[in-house]
PDB file of C-alpha atoms in Angstrom:
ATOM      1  CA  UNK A 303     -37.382  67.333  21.103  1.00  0.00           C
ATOM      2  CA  UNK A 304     -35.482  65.714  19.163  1.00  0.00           C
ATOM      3  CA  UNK A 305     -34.574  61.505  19.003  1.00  0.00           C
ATOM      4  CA  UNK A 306     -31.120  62.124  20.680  1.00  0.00           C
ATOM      5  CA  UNK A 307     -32.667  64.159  23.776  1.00  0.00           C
ATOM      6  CA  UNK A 308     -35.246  61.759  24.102  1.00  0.00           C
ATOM      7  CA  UNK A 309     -32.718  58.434  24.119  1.00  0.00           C
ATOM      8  CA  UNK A 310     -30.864  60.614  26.909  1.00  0.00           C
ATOM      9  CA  UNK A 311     -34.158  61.804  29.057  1.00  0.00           C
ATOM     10  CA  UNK A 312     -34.706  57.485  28.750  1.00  0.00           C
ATOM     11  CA  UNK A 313     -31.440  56.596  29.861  1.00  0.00           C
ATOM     12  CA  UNK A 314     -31.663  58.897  32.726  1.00  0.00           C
ATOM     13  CA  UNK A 315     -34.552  57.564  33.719  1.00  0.00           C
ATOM     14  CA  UNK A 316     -33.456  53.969  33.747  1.00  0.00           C
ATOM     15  CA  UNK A 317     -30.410  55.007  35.803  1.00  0.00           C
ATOM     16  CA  UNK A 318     -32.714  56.192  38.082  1.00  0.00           C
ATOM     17  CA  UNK A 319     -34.836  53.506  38.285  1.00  0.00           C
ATOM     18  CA  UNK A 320     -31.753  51.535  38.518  1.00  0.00           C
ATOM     19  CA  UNK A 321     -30.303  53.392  41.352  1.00  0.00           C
ATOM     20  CA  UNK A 322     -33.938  53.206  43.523  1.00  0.00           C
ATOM     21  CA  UNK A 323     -33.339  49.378  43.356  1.00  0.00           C
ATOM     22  CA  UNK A 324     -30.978  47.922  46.384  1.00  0.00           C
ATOM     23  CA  UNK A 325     -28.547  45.870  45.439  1.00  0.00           C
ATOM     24  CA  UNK A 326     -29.333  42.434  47.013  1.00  0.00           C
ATOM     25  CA  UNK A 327     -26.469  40.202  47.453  1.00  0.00           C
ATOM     26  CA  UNK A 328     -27.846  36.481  47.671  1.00  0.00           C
ATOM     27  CA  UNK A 329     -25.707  33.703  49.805  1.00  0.00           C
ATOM     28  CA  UNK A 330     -25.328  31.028  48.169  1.00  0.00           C
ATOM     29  CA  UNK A 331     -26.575  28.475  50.580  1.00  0.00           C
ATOM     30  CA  UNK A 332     -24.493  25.215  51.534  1.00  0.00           C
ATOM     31  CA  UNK A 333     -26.311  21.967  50.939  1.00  0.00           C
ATOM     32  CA  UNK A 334     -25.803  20.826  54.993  1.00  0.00           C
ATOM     33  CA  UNK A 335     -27.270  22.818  57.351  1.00  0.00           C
ATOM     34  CA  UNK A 336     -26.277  23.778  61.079  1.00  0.00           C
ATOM     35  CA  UNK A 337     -28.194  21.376  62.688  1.00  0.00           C
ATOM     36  CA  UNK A 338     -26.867  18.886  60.408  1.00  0.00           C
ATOM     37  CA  UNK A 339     -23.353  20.062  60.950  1.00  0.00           C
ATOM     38  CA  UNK A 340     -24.142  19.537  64.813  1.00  0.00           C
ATOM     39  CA  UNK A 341     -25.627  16.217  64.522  1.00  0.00           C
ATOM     40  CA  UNK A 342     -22.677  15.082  62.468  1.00  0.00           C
ATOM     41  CA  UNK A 343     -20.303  16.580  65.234  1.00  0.00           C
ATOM     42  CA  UNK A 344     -22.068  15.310  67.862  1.00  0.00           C
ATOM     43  CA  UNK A 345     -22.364  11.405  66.473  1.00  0.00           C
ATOM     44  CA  UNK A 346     -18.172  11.186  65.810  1.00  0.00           C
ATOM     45  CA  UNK A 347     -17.804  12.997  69.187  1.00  0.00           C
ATOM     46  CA  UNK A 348     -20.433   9.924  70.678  1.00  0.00           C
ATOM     47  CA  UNK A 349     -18.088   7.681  68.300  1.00  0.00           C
ATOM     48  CA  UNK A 350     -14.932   8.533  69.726  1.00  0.00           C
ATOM     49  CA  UNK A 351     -16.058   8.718  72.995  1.00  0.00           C
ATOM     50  CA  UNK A 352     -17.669   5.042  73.059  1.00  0.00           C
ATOM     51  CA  UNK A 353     -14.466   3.788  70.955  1.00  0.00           C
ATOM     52  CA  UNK A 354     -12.039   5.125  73.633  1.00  0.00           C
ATOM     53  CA  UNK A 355     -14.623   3.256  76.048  1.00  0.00           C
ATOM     54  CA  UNK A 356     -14.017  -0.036  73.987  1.00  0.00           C
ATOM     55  CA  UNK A 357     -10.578   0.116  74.177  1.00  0.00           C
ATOM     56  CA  UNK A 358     -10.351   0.615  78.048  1.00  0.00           C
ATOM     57  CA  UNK A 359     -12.041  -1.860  78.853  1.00  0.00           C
ATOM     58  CA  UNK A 360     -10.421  -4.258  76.588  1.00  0.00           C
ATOM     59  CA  UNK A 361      -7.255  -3.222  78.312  1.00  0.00           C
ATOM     60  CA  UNK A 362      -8.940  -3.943  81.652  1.00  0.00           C
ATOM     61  CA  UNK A 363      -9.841  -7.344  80.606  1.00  0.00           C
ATOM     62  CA  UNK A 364      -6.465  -7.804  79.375  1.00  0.00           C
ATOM     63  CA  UNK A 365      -4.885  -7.144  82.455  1.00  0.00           C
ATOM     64  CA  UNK A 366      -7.322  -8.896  84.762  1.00  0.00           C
ATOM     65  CA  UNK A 367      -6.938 -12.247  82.165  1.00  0.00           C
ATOM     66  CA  UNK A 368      -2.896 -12.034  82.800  1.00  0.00           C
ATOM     67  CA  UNK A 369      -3.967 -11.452  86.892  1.00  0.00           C
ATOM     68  CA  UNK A 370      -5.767 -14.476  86.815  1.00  0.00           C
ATOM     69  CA  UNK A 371      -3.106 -16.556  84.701  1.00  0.00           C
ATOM     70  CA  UNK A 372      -0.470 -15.675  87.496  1.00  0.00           C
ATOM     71  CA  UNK A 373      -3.208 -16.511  90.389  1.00  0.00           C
ATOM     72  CA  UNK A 374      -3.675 -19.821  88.545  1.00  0.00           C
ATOM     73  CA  UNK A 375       0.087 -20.636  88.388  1.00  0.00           C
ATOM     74  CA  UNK A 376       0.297 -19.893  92.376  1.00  0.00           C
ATOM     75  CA  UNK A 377      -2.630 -22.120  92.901  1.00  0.00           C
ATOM     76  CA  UNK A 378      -1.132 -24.885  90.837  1.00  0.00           C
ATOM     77  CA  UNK A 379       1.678 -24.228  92.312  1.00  0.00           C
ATOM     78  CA  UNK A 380       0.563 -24.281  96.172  1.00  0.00           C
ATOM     79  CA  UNK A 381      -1.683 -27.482  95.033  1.00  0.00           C
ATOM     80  CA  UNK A 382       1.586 -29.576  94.107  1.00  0.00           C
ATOM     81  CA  UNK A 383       3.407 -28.446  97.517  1.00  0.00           C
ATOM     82  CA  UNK A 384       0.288 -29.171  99.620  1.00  0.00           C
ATOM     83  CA  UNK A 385       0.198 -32.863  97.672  1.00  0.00           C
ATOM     84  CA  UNK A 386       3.715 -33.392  98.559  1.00  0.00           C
ATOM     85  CA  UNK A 387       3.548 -32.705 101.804  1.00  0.00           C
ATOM     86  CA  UNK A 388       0.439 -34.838 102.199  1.00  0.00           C
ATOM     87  CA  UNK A 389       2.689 -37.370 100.906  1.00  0.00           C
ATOM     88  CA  UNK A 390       5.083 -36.918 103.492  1.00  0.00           C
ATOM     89  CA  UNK A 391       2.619 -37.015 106.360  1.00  0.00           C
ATOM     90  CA  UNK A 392       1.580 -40.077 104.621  1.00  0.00           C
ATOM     91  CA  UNK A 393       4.685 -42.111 104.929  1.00  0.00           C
ATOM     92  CA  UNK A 394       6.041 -40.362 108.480  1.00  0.00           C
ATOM     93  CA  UNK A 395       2.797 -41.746 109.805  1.00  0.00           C
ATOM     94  CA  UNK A 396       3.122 -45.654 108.682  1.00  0.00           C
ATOM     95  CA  UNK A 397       2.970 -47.718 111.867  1.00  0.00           C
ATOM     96  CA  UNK A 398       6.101 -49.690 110.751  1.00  0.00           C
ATOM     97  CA  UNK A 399       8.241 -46.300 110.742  1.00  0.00           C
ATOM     98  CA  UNK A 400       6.872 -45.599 114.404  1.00  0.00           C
ATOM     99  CA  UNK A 401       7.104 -48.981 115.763  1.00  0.00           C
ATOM    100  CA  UNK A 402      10.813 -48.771 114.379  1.00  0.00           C
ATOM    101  CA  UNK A 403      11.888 -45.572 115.575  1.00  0.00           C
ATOM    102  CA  UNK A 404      10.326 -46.384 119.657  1.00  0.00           C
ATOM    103  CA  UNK A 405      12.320 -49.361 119.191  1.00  0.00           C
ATOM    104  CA  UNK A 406      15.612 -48.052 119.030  1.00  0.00           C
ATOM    105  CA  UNK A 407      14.592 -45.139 121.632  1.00  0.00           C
ATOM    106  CA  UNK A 408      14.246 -48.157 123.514  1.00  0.00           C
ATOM    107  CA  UNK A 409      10.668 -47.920 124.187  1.00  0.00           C
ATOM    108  CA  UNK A 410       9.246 -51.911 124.414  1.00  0.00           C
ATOM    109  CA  UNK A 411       5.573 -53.235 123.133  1.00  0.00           C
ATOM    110  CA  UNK A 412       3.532 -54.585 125.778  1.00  0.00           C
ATOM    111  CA  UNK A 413       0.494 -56.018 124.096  1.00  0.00           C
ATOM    112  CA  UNK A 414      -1.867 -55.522 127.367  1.00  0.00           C
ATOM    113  CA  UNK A 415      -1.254 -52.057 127.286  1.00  0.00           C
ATOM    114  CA  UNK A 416      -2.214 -51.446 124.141  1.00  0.00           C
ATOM    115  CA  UNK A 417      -5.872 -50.255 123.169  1.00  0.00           C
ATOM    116  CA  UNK A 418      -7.178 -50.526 119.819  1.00  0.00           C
ATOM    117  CA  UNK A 419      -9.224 -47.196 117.772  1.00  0.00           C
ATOM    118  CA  UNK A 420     -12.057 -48.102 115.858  1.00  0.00           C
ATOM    119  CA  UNK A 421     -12.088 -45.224 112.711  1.00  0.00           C
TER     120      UNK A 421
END
């Protein structure tokens, strides 16, 4: 045989050899795995859920602070009435304004009649 059949029979053969082998097609593999992918989903989910959670219930307090204000403001406001009007009963009930006003309904003071109240 001579050198050119023999470089063909070789090349045949390599082709075969070639051909027996399966092509294998690697992945290239990502440096985060699924469960890391998951984990990292799952903590912002948690994050924006407790966030959200946060935020409500600053808004709550919020609202309940300006509650009580106005609830305060009523309370002061009852507070001065009632003082007022304790200072009312205060001066309608001086004996001098009585004694004056039986006087000219013509009522008279008849010191016999008259009992004393210990307090």
């Amino acid at each position: 045989m001579s050198n050119l059949a023999v470089k063909i029979q070789e090349r045949r053969q390599e082709e075969k050899k070639h051909a027996k082998q399966p092509l294998v097609v690697r992945r290239k593999r990502s440096s985060i795995t699924l469960g890391e992918k998951l984990l990292f989903v799952g903590f912002l989910f948690l994050m924006l859920v407790c966030s959200i959670w946060i935020v409500s219930n600053s808004v709550k307090l919020y609202h309940a602070n300006i509650e009580m204000q106005k609830i305060e403001a009523k309370i002061e406001n009852q507070e001065k009435i009632n003082s007022d009007l304790n200072l009312q009963v205060d001066e309608l009930k001086r004996p001098e304004r009585i004694y004056k006003i039986a006087k000219d309904l013509g009522f008279t003071l008849d010191p016999s009649k008259v009992k004393g109240i210990q307090d």
